[in-house]
Coordinates of N, CA and C and ligand atoms in Angstrom, one line a residue:
M1 N -2.0 -50.5 -7.9 CA -3.2 -51.1 -7.4 C -2.9 -51.8 -6.1
S2 N -3.7 -51.5 -5.0 CA -3.6 -52.3 -3.8 C -4.8 -53.0 -3.5
D3 N -4.7 -54.0 -2.6 CA -5.8 -54.9 -2.4 C -6.5 -54.5 -1.1
G4 N -7.7 -54.9 -0.9 CA -8.4 -54.7 0.4 C -7.8 -55.6 1.4
R5 N -7.5 -55.1 2.6 CA -6.8 -55.9 3.6 C -7.8 -56.5 4.5
I6 N -7.8 -57.8 4.7 CA -8.7 -58.5 5.5 C -7.9 -59.1 6.7
L7 N -8.3 -58.9 7.9 CA -7.7 -59.6 9.0 C -8.6 -60.8 9.4
V8 N -8.1 -62.0 9.2 CA -8.8 -63.2 9.5 C -8.3 -63.7 10.8
V9 N -9.2 -63.7 11.8 CA -8.9 -64.2 13.1 C -9.5 -65.6 13.3
E10 N -8.7 -66.6 13.3 CA -9.2 -68.0 13.2 C -8.1 -69.0 13.8
D11 N -8.5 -69.8 14.7 CA -7.6 -70.7 15.4 C -7.5 -72.0 14.7
E12 N -8.4 -72.3 13.8 CA -8.3 -73.6 13.1 C -7.5 -73.4 11.8
P13 N -6.3 -74.0 11.8 CA -5.4 -73.8 10.6 C -6.1 -74.1 9.3
S14 N -6.9 -75.1 9.2 CA -7.5 -75.5 7.9 C -8.4 -74.4 7.4
Y15 N -9.2 -73.8 8.4 CA -10.1 -72.7 8.0 C -9.3 -71.4 7.6
A16 N -8.3 -71.2 8.4 CA -7.4 -70.0 8.1 C -6.8 -70.1 6.7
E17 N -6.3 -71.3 6.4 CA -5.7 -71.5 5.1 C -6.7 -71.4 3.9
A18 N -7.9 -72.0 4.2 CA -8.9 -71.9 3.1 C -9.3 -70.5 2.8
L19 N -9.3 -69.7 3.9 CA -9.7 -68.3 3.7 C -8.6 -67.5 3.0
R20 N -7.4 -67.8 3.4 CA -6.2 -67.1 2.8 C -6.3 -67.4 1.2
V21 N -6.5 -68.6 0.9 CA -6.5 -69.0 -0.6 C -7.7 -68.4 -1.2
G22 N -8.9 -68.6 -0.6 CA -10.2 -68.3 -1.2 C -10.3 -66.8 -1.4
L23 N -10.0 -66.0 -0.3 CA -10.2 -64.6 -0.4 C -9.1 -63.9 -1.2
G24 N -7.9 -64.6 -1.2 CA -6.8 -64.1 -2.1 C -7.2 -64.2 -3.5
R25 N -7.9 -65.2 -3.9 CA -8.3 -65.4 -5.2 C -9.3 -64.4 -5.6
E26 N -10.1 -63.8 -4.6 CA -11.1 -62.8 -4.9 C -10.5 -61.4 -4.9
G27 N -9.1 -61.4 -4.7 CA -8.5 -60.1 -4.8 C -8.2 -59.4 -3.5
F28 N -8.4 -60.1 -2.4 CA -8.1 -59.5 -1.1 C -6.7 -59.9 -0.6
R29 N -6.2 -59.0 0.2 CA -4.9 -59.4 0.9 C -5.3 -59.8 2.3
V30 N -4.9 -61.1 2.6 CA -5.3 -61.7 3.8 C -4.2 -61.7 4.8
E31 N -4.4 -61.2 6.0 CA -3.5 -61.4 7.1 C -4.2 -62.2 8.2
T32 N -3.5 -63.0 8.9 CA -4.2 -63.9 9.9 C -3.6 -63.7 11.3
A33 N -4.5 -64.1 12.2 CA -4.1 -64.2 13.7 C -4.8 -65.4 14.2
A34 N -4.1 -66.1 15.1 CA -4.6 -67.4 15.5 C -5.3 -67.4 16.9
D35 N -5.2 -66.3 17.6 CA -5.9 -66.2 18.9 C -6.3 -64.8 19.1
G36 N -7.0 -64.5 20.2 CA -7.6 -63.2 20.5 C -6.5 -62.2 20.8
V37 N -5.5 -62.5 21.5 CA -4.5 -61.6 21.9 C -3.7 -61.2 20.6
E38 N -3.3 -62.2 19.8 CA -2.6 -61.9 18.6 C -3.5 -61.0 17.7
A39 N -4.8 -61.3 17.7 CA -5.7 -60.5 16.9 C -5.6 -59.0 17.1
L40 N -5.5 -58.6 18.4 CA -5.5 -57.2 18.7 C -4.1 -56.6 18.3
A41 N -3.1 -57.4 18.5 CA -1.7 -56.9 18.1 C -1.7 -56.7 16.6
R42 N -2.2 -57.7 15.9 CA -2.2 -57.7 14.4 C -3.1 -56.6 13.9
F43 N -4.2 -56.3 14.6 CA -5.1 -55.3 14.1 C -4.4 -53.9 14.0
D44 N -3.6 -53.6 15.0 CA -2.9 -52.3 15.0 C -1.8 -52.3 13.9
E45 N -1.2 -53.4 13.7 CA -0.1 -53.5 12.6 C -0.7 -53.4 11.2
V46 N -1.8 -54.2 11.0 CA -2.3 -54.4 9.7 C -3.2 -53.2 9.2
E47 N -3.9 -52.6 10.2 CA -5.0 -51.6 9.9 C -5.9 -52.1 8.8
P48 N -6.6 -53.2 9.1 CA -7.4 -53.9 8.0 C -8.6 -53.0 7.6
D49 N -9.1 -53.4 6.4 CA -10.3 -52.7 5.9 C -11.6 -53.5 6.4
L50 N -11.3 -54.7 6.8 CA -12.5 -55.5 7.4 C -11.9 -56.6 8.2
V51 N -12.6 -57.0 9.3 CA -12.1 -58.1 10.2 C -13.1 -59.2 10.1
L52 N -12.6 -60.4 9.9 CA -13.4 -61.6 10.0 C -13.0 -62.3 11.2
L53 N -13.9 -62.4 12.2 CA -13.5 -62.8 13.6 C -14.3 -64.0 14.1
D54 N -13.5 -65.1 14.3 CA -14.1 -66.3 14.8 C -14.5 -66.0 16.3
V55 N -15.6 -66.6 16.7 CA -16.1 -66.3 18.1 C -15.3 -67.1 19.1
M56 N -15.1 -68.4 18.9 CA -14.4 -69.3 19.8 C -12.9 -69.2 19.5
L57 N -12.2 -68.5 20.4 CA -10.7 -68.4 20.2 C -10.0 -68.6 21.5
P58 N -8.8 -69.1 21.4 CA -8.0 -69.2 22.6 C -7.6 -67.9 23.1
R59 N -7.3 -67.8 24.4 CA -6.7 -66.6 25.1 C -7.7 -65.5 25.3
L60 N -8.4 -65.0 24.2 CA -9.3 -63.9 24.4 C -10.5 -64.3 23.4
S61 N -11.7 -64.3 23.8 CA -12.8 -64.7 22.9 C -13.0 -63.6 21.8
G62 N -13.7 -64.1 20.7 CA -14.0 -63.2 19.6 C -14.9 -62.0 20.1
I63 N -15.7 -62.3 21.1 CA -16.6 -61.3 21.6 C -15.8 -60.1 22.2
E64 N -14.8 -60.6 23.0 CA -13.9 -59.6 23.7 C -13.1 -58.8 22.7
V65 N -12.6 -59.5 21.7 CA -11.8 -58.9 20.7 C -12.6 -57.8 20.0
C66 N -13.8 -58.2 19.6 CA -14.7 -57.3 19.0 C -14.9 -56.0 19.8
R67 N -15.2 -56.2 21.1 CA -15.4 -55.1 22.0 C -14.2 -54.2 22.0
Q68 N -13.0 -54.8 22.1 CA -11.8 -54.0 22.1 C -11.5 -53.2 20.8
I69 N -11.8 -53.9 19.7 CA -11.6 -53.2 18.4 C -12.6 -52.0 18.3
R70 N -13.8 -52.2 18.8 CA -14.8 -51.2 18.7 C -14.4 -49.9 19.5
K71 N -13.6 -50.1 20.5 CA -13.2 -49.0 21.3 C -12.3 -48.0 20.5
R72 N -11.7 -48.6 19.5 CA -10.7 -47.7 18.7 C -11.0 -47.6 17.2
S73 N -12.0 -48.3 16.7 CA -12.2 -48.3 15.3 C -13.6 -48.7 14.9
Q74 N -14.1 -48.1 13.7 CA -15.4 -48.4 13.2 C -15.2 -49.4 12.0
V75 N -14.1 -50.1 11.9 CA -13.9 -51.0 10.8 C -15.0 -52.1 10.8
P76 N -15.5 -52.5 9.6 CA -16.5 -53.5 9.5 C -16.0 -54.8 10.1
I77 N -16.8 -55.5 10.9 CA -16.4 -56.7 11.6 C -17.5 -57.8 11.3
I78 N -17.1 -58.9 10.7 CA -18.0 -60.0 10.6 C -17.6 -61.2 11.5
M79 N -18.5 -61.6 12.4 CA -18.2 -62.7 13.3 C -18.5 -64.0 12.6
V80 N -17.6 -65.0 13.0 CA -17.8 -66.3 12.4 C -18.2 -67.2 13.6
T81 N -19.3 -67.9 13.4 CA -19.7 -68.8 14.5 C -19.8 -70.2 14.0
A82 N -19.8 -71.2 15.0 CA -20.1 -72.5 14.7 C -21.6 -72.8 14.9
K83 N -22.1 -73.8 14.3 CA -23.5 -74.1 14.5 C -23.9 -74.2 15.9
G84 N -25.0 -73.6 16.3 CA -25.4 -73.7 17.7 C -24.9 -72.6 18.6
D85 N -24.2 -71.7 18.0 CA -23.6 -70.6 18.8 C -24.5 -69.3 18.8
E86 N -25.8 -69.5 18.7 CA -26.7 -68.4 18.6 C -26.6 -67.3 19.6
I87 N -26.3 -67.8 20.9 CA -26.2 -66.8 21.9 C -25.0 -65.9 21.7
D88 N -23.9 -66.5 21.3 CA -22.7 -65.7 21.0 C -23.0 -64.7 19.8
T89 N -23.7 -65.2 18.9 CA -24.1 -64.4 17.7 C -24.8 -63.1 18.2
V90 N -25.8 -63.2 19.0 CA -26.5 -62.1 19.5 C -25.6 -61.1 20.3
V91 N -24.8 -61.7 21.2 CA -23.9 -60.9 21.9 C -22.9 -60.2 21.0
G92 N -22.5 -60.9 19.9 CA -21.5 -60.4 19.0 C -22.1 -59.1 18.3
L93 N -23.4 -59.2 17.9 CA -24.0 -58.0 17.3 C -24.1 -56.9 18.3
E94 N -24.4 -57.2 19.6 CA -24.5 -56.2 20.6 C -23.2 -55.5 20.9
V95 N -22.1 -56.2 20.8 CA -20.8 -55.5 21.0 C -20.2 -54.9 19.8
G96 N -21.0 -54.8 18.7 CA -20.6 -54.0 17.6 C -20.2 -54.7 16.3
A97 N -20.4 -56.0 16.3 CA -20.1 -56.7 15.0 C -21.2 -56.3 14.0
D98 N -20.9 -56.3 12.7 CA -21.8 -55.9 11.7 C -22.7 -57.0 11.2
D99 N -22.1 -58.2 11.2 CA -22.8 -59.3 10.6 C -22.2 -60.6 11.1
Y100 N -22.7 -61.8 10.9 CA -22.1 -63.0 11.2 C -22.3 -64.0 10.1
V101 N -21.4 -65.0 10.1 CA -21.7 -66.1 9.2 C -21.5 -67.4 10.0
T102 N -22.1 -68.4 9.6 CA -22.0 -69.7 10.4 C -21.3 -70.7 9.6
K103 N -20.3 -71.4 10.2 CA -19.5 -72.4 9.6 C -20.5 -73.6 9.4
P104 N -20.4 -74.4 8.3 CA -19.5 -74.1 7.2 C -20.2 -73.1 6.2
Y105 N -19.4 -72.3 5.6 CA -19.9 -71.3 4.6 C -19.1 -71.4 3.3
R106 N -19.7 -70.8 2.3 CA -19.0 -70.8 1.0 C -18.3 -69.4 0.9
I107 N -17.1 -69.4 0.3 CA -16.4 -68.2 0.1 C -17.2 -67.2 -0.7
R108 N -17.9 -67.6 -1.7 CA -18.7 -66.7 -2.5 C -19.7 -65.9 -1.6
E109 N -20.4 -66.7 -0.7 CA -21.4 -66.1 0.1 C -20.7 -65.1 1.1
L110 N -19.6 -65.5 1.6 CA -18.8 -64.7 2.5 C -18.4 -63.4 1.9
V111 N -18.0 -63.4 0.6 CA -17.5 -62.2 -0.1 C -18.7 -61.3 -0.3
A112 N -19.9 -61.9 -0.6 CA -21.1 -61.1 -0.8 C -21.4 -60.4 0.5
R113 N -21.3 -61.1 1.6 CA -21.6 -60.5 3.0 C -20.6 -59.3 3.3
M114 N -19.4 -59.6 2.9 CA -18.3 -58.6 3.1 C -18.7 -57.3 2.4
H115 N -19.0 -57.4 1.2 CA -19.4 -56.2 0.4 C -20.7 -55.6 1.0
A116 N -21.6 -56.4 1.4 CA -22.9 -55.8 1.9 C -22.6 -55.1 3.2
V117 N -21.7 -55.6 4.1 CA -21.4 -54.9 5.3 C -20.8 -53.6 5.1
M118 N -19.9 -53.5 4.1 CA -19.2 -52.3 3.9 C -20.2 -51.2 3.3
R119 N -21.1 -51.7 2.5 CA -22.2 -50.8 2.0 C -23.1 -50.3 3.0
R120 N -23.4 -51.3 3.9 CA -24.5 -51.0 4.9 C -24.1 -50.1 6.1
R121 N -22.8 -49.8 6.2 CA -22.3 -49.2 7.4 C -22.2 -47.7 7.2
P122 N -23.3 -47.0 7.1 CA -23.2 -45.6 6.8 C -22.5 -44.8 7.9
D123 N -22.5 -45.3 9.1 CA -21.7 -44.5 10.1 C -20.2 -44.7 10.0
A124 N -19.8 -45.7 9.2 CA -18.4 -45.9 9.0 C -18.0 -45.0 7.8
V125 N -18.9 -44.5 7.1 CA -18.6 -43.7 5.9 C -19.4 -42.5 5.9
P126 N -19.0 -41.5 6.7 CA -19.8 -40.3 6.8 C -19.6 -39.4 5.6
A127 N -20.6 -39.3 4.8 CA -20.6 -38.5 3.6 C -20.5 -37.0 4.1
P128 N -19.8 -36.2 3.4 CA -19.8 -34.8 3.8 C -21.3 -34.3 3.7
A129 N -21.7 -33.6 4.7 CA -23.1 -33.1 4.7 C -23.2 -31.9 3.7
E130 N -24.3 -31.7 3.1 CA -24.5 -30.6 2.1 C -24.1 -29.3 2.7
H131 N -24.5 -29.1 4.0 CA -24.2 -27.8 4.6 C -22.8 -27.7 5.2
D132 N -22.0 -28.8 5.1 CA -20.7 -28.8 5.7 C -19.8 -28.0 4.8
S133 N -19.4 -26.8 5.2 CA -18.7 -26.0 4.3 C -17.2 -25.8 4.7
A134 N -16.8 -26.7 5.7 CA -15.4 -26.6 6.1 C -14.4 -27.1 5.0
A135 N -13.4 -26.3 4.8 CA -12.4 -26.7 3.8 C -11.6 -27.9 4.3
I136 N -11.2 -28.8 3.3 CA -10.5 -30.0 3.7 C -9.1 -29.9 3.0
D137 N -8.1 -30.2 3.7 CA -6.7 -30.1 3.1 C -6.0 -31.4 3.4
V138 N -5.7 -32.2 2.3 CA -5.0 -33.5 2.5 C -3.9 -33.6 1.5
G139 N -2.7 -33.6 2.1 CA -1.5 -33.7 1.3 C -1.4 -32.8 0.1
G140 N -1.7 -31.5 0.3 CA -1.5 -30.6 -0.8 C -2.7 -30.3 -1.7
V141 N -3.7 -31.2 -1.6 CA -4.9 -31.0 -2.3 C -5.9 -30.4 -1.3
R142 N -6.4 -29.2 -1.7 CA -7.4 -28.5 -0.8 C -8.7 -28.3 -1.5
L143 N -9.8 -28.6 -0.8 CA -11.1 -28.5 -1.3 C -11.9 -27.6 -0.4
D144 N -12.5 -26.6 -1.0 CA -13.3 -25.6 -0.2 C -14.7 -25.7 -0.7
P145 N -15.6 -26.4 0.0 CA -17.0 -26.5 -0.4 C -17.7 -25.2 -0.5
G146 N -17.4 -24.3 0.4 CA -18.1 -23.0 0.5 C -17.9 -22.2 -0.8
E147 N -16.6 -22.2 -1.3 CA -16.3 -21.5 -2.5 C -16.3 -22.3 -3.7
H148 N -16.6 -23.6 -3.5 CA -16.6 -24.6 -4.6 C -15.3 -24.5 -5.4
R149 N -14.2 -24.7 -4.6 CA -12.9 -24.4 -5.2 C -11.9 -25.5 -4.8
V150 N -11.1 -26.0 -5.7 CA -10.1 -27.0 -5.4 C -8.7 -26.5 -5.9
T151 N -7.7 -26.6 -5.0 CA -6.4 -26.3 -5.4 C -5.4 -27.5 -5.2
R152 N -4.4 -27.6 -6.0 CA -3.4 -28.6 -5.8 C -2.1 -27.9 -5.7
D153 N -1.4 -28.0 -4.6 CA -0.2 -27.2 -4.3 C -0.4 -25.7 -4.6
G154 N -1.6 -25.2 -4.2 CA -1.9 -23.8 -4.4 C -2.4 -23.4 -5.8
I155 N -2.3 -24.3 -6.7 CA -2.8 -24.0 -8.1 C -4.2 -24.5 -8.3
E156 N -5.0 -23.6 -8.8 CA -6.5 -23.9 -9.0 C -6.7 -25.0 -10.0
V157 N -7.6 -26.0 -9.6 CA -8.0 -27.1 -10.5 C -9.5 -26.9 -10.7
T158 N -9.9 -26.9 -12.0 CA -11.3 -26.8 -12.3 C -12.0 -28.2 -12.4
L159 N -13.0 -28.3 -11.6 CA -13.7 -29.6 -11.6 C -15.2 -29.4 -11.8
P160 N -15.8 -30.2 -12.8 CA -17.3 -30.2 -12.9 C -17.9 -30.7 -11.6
L161 N -19.2 -30.5 -11.5 CA -19.9 -30.8 -10.2 C -19.7 -32.2 -9.7
K162 N -19.9 -33.2 -10.6 CA -19.8 -34.6 -10.1 C -18.4 -35.0 -9.6
E163 N -17.4 -34.5 -10.4 CA -16.0 -34.7 -10.0 C -15.7 -34.0 -8.6
F164 N -16.3 -32.8 -8.5 CA -16.1 -32.1 -7.2 C -16.7 -32.9 -6.1
D165 N -17.9 -33.4 -6.2 CA -18.6 -34.1 -5.2 C -17.9 -35.4 -4.9
L166 N -17.4 -36.1 -5.9 CA -16.6 -37.3 -5.7 C -15.4 -37.1 -4.9
L167 N -14.6 -36.0 -5.3 CA -13.4 -35.7 -4.6 C -13.7 -35.3 -3.1
H168 N -14.8 -34.6 -2.9 CA -15.2 -34.2 -1.6 C -15.4 -35.4 -0.7
L169 N -16.1 -36.4 -1.2 CA -16.4 -37.6 -0.5 C -15.1 -38.4 -0.2
L170 N -14.2 -38.5 -1.2 CA -13.0 -39.2 -1.0 C -12.1 -38.5 0.0
L171 N -12.0 -37.2 -0.1 CA -11.1 -36.4 0.9 C -11.7 -36.5 2.3
A172 N -13.0 -36.3 2.4 CA -13.6 -36.3 3.7 C -13.4 -37.7 4.4
N173 N -13.2 -38.7 3.6 CA -12.9 -40.1 4.2 C -11.5 -40.6 3.9
A174 N -10.6 -39.7 3.8 CA -9.2 -40.0 3.4 C -8.7 -41.1 4.4
G175 N -8.0 -42.1 3.8 CA -7.5 -43.2 4.6 C -8.4 -44.4 4.8
R176 N -9.6 -44.2 4.2 CA -10.6 -45.2 4.4 C -11.1 -45.7 3.0
V177 N -11.4 -47.0 2.9 CA -11.8 -47.5 1.6 C -13.3 -47.2 1.5
L178 N -13.7 -46.7 0.3 CA -15.1 -46.4 0.0 C -15.4 -47.4 -1.1
T179 N -16.5 -48.2 -0.9 CA -16.9 -49.1 -1.9 C -17.4 -48.4 -3.2
R180 N -17.4 -49.1 -4.3 CA -18.0 -48.6 -5.5 C -19.5 -48.2 -5.2
E181 N -20.2 -49.1 -4.5 CA -21.6 -48.9 -4.3 C -21.8 -47.6 -3.5
T182 N -21.0 -47.4 -2.4 CA -21.1 -46.2 -1.6 C -20.8 -44.9 -2.4
L183 N -19.8 -44.9 -3.2 CA -19.4 -43.8 -4.0 C -20.6 -43.4 -5.0
I184 N -21.1 -44.5 -5.7 CA -22.1 -44.2 -6.7 C -23.4 -43.7 -6.0
D185 N -23.7 -44.3 -4.8 CA -24.9 -44.0 -4.1 C -24.8 -42.5 -3.6
R186 N -23.7 -42.1 -3.0 CA -23.6 -40.8 -2.4 C -23.4 -39.7 -3.5
V187 N -22.7 -40.0 -4.6 CA -22.4 -38.9 -5.6 C -23.6 -38.8 -6.6
W188 N -24.1 -40.0 -7.0 CA -25.1 -39.9 -8.1 C -26.5 -40.3 -7.6
G189 N -26.6 -41.2 -6.6 CA -27.9 -41.6 -6.2 C -28.7 -42.2 -7.3
H190 N -29.9 -41.7 -7.4 CA -30.8 -42.2 -8.4 C -30.5 -41.7 -9.8
D191 N -29.6 -40.7 -9.9 CA -29.2 -40.2 -11.2 C -28.3 -41.1 -11.9
Y192 N -27.7 -42.1 -11.2 CA -26.7 -43.0 -11.8 C -27.5 -44.0 -12.7
V193 N -27.3 -43.8 -14.0 CA -28.0 -44.7 -14.9 C -27.0 -45.6 -15.7
G194 N -27.5 -46.8 -15.9 CA -26.8 -47.8 -16.8 C -25.4 -48.1 -16.5
D195 N -24.5 -47.5 -17.3 CA -23.1 -47.9 -17.4 C -22.4 -47.7 -16.1
T196 N -21.9 -48.9 -15.6 CA -21.1 -48.8 -14.3 C -19.7 -48.2 -14.5
K197 N -19.4 -47.9 -15.8 CA -18.1 -47.3 -16.1 C -18.0 -45.8 -15.7
T198 N -19.2 -45.2 -15.5 CA -19.2 -43.8 -15.1 C -18.3 -43.4 -14.0
L199 N -18.4 -44.2 -12.9 CA -17.5 -44.0 -11.7 C -16.1 -44.0 -12.1
D200 N -15.7 -45.0 -12.9 CA -14.3 -45.2 -13.2 C -13.8 -44.0 -14.1
V201 N -14.7 -43.6 -15.0 CA -14.3 -42.4 -15.9 C -14.1 -41.2 -15.0
H202 N -14.9 -41.0 -14.0 CA -14.7 -39.8 -13.2 C -13.4 -39.9 -12.3
I203 N -13.2 -41.1 -11.8 CA -11.9 -41.3 -11.1 C -10.7 -41.1 -12.0
K204 N -10.8 -41.5 -13.2 CA -9.7 -41.3 -14.1 C -9.5 -39.8 -14.4
R205 N -10.6 -39.1 -14.5 CA -10.4 -37.6 -14.8 C -9.8 -36.9 -13.6
L206 N -10.3 -37.3 -12.4 CA -9.7 -36.7 -11.2 C -8.2 -37.0 -11.1
R207 N -7.8 -38.3 -11.4 CA -6.4 -38.6 -11.3 C -5.6 -37.8 -12.3
G208 N -6.2 -37.6 -13.5 CA -5.6 -36.8 -14.6 C -5.3 -35.4 -14.1
K209 N -6.2 -34.9 -13.2 CA -6.0 -33.5 -12.8 C -5.2 -33.3 -11.5
L210 N -5.1 -34.4 -10.7 CA -4.5 -34.3 -9.4 C -3.2 -35.1 -9.2
E211 N -3.1 -36.2 -9.9 CA -1.9 -37.0 -9.7 C -0.7 -36.5 -10.4
A212 N 0.5 -36.7 -9.8 CA 1.7 -36.4 -10.5 C 1.9 -37.3 -11.7
D213 N 1.6 -38.6 -11.5 CA 1.6 -39.5 -12.6 C 0.3 -40.3 -12.7
P214 N -0.7 -39.8 -13.5 CA -2.0 -40.4 -13.5 C -2.0 -41.9 -13.8
S215 N -1.0 -42.4 -14.5 CA -1.1 -43.8 -14.8 C -0.5 -44.7 -13.6
N216 N 0.1 -44.0 -12.7 CA 0.6 -44.7 -11.5 C 0.1 -43.9 -10.2
P217 N -1.2 -43.9 -10.0 CA -1.8 -43.0 -9.0 C -1.3 -43.3 -7.5
T218 N -1.0 -42.3 -6.8 CA -0.7 -42.5 -5.4 C -1.7 -41.8 -4.5
L219 N -2.5 -40.9 -5.0 CA -3.5 -40.2 -4.1 C -4.8 -41.0 -4.1
I220 N -5.4 -41.3 -5.2 CA -6.6 -42.1 -5.3 C -6.2 -43.5 -5.7
T221 N -6.2 -44.4 -4.8 CA -5.7 -45.8 -5.1 C -6.9 -46.7 -5.3
T222 N -6.8 -47.6 -6.2 CA -7.8 -48.7 -6.4 C -7.6 -49.8 -5.4
I223 N -8.6 -50.1 -4.6 CA -8.5 -51.2 -3.7 C -9.3 -52.4 -4.4
R224 N -8.5 -53.3 -4.9 CA -9.1 -54.4 -5.7 C -10.1 -55.2 -4.9
G225 N -11.2 -55.4 -5.5 CA -12.3 -56.2 -4.8 C -13.2 -55.3 -4.0
L226 N -12.8 -54.0 -3.7 CA -13.6 -53.2 -2.8 C -14.1 -51.9 -3.5
G227 N -13.1 -51.0 -3.8 CA -13.5 -49.7 -4.3 C -12.2 -48.8 -4.4
Y228 N -12.3 -47.6 -3.8 CA -11.2 -46.6 -3.9 C -10.9 -46.1 -2.5
K229 N -9.7 -45.6 -2.4 CA -9.3 -45.0 -1.2 C -8.4 -43.8 -1.5
Y230 N -8.7 -42.7 -0.8 CA -7.8 -41.5 -0.9 C -6.7 -41.6 0.2
T231 N -5.5 -41.5 -0.3 CA -4.3 -41.7 0.7 C -4.3 -40.5 1.6
R232 N -4.2 -40.8 2.9 CA -4.1 -39.7 3.9 C -2.7 -39.2 4.0
Ligands
CA1 CA1 -12.5 -71.3 16.8

């Protein structure tokens, strides 16, 4: 099991520490940067699943950091502002931030926003289009939508429709975290009734058919606090 990686860019040590502890408790792995220049360097190292970005930073402002990150990534970004920073907030959204929170905030509220941002960002999670019949091949697992066929190391694997759709979505977004909400919404939509275990059951079946050791999965990994990720 791996944790969702959050890059916290915050120059006030007390805030950075509170986030490290608070988000850590919620199951996230927190990496920190204390200024804008460090933020960009850390971003490349950490490859975070989400960036929490203070607006007022030494060396390079949060706005500029956001602009730079957007040139290379569609990672969800939440800006953090102090009271009275409304202008920065608007600019932040214009340069590609997904949401903002105002200090002081509660960790619980922040976590809810984090999940909402990941859900709401459809362009960050392109579902395979119905008509997209291009075969996908990731690390020995090949899925051919046109022929409705899956092979693992050349050997055919039989998958029922929902397992096939779920795998298609995971493979098409390999290397990226898909939240539970996104997976449920894209694969089941309104057909998803009641039991939230349905997704986990399907993931378990896929692992049983694809993983070398299903009890220790390396292809479909659980990202604690967020969802699932197919290893690229
Ligand atoms: Ca600051």
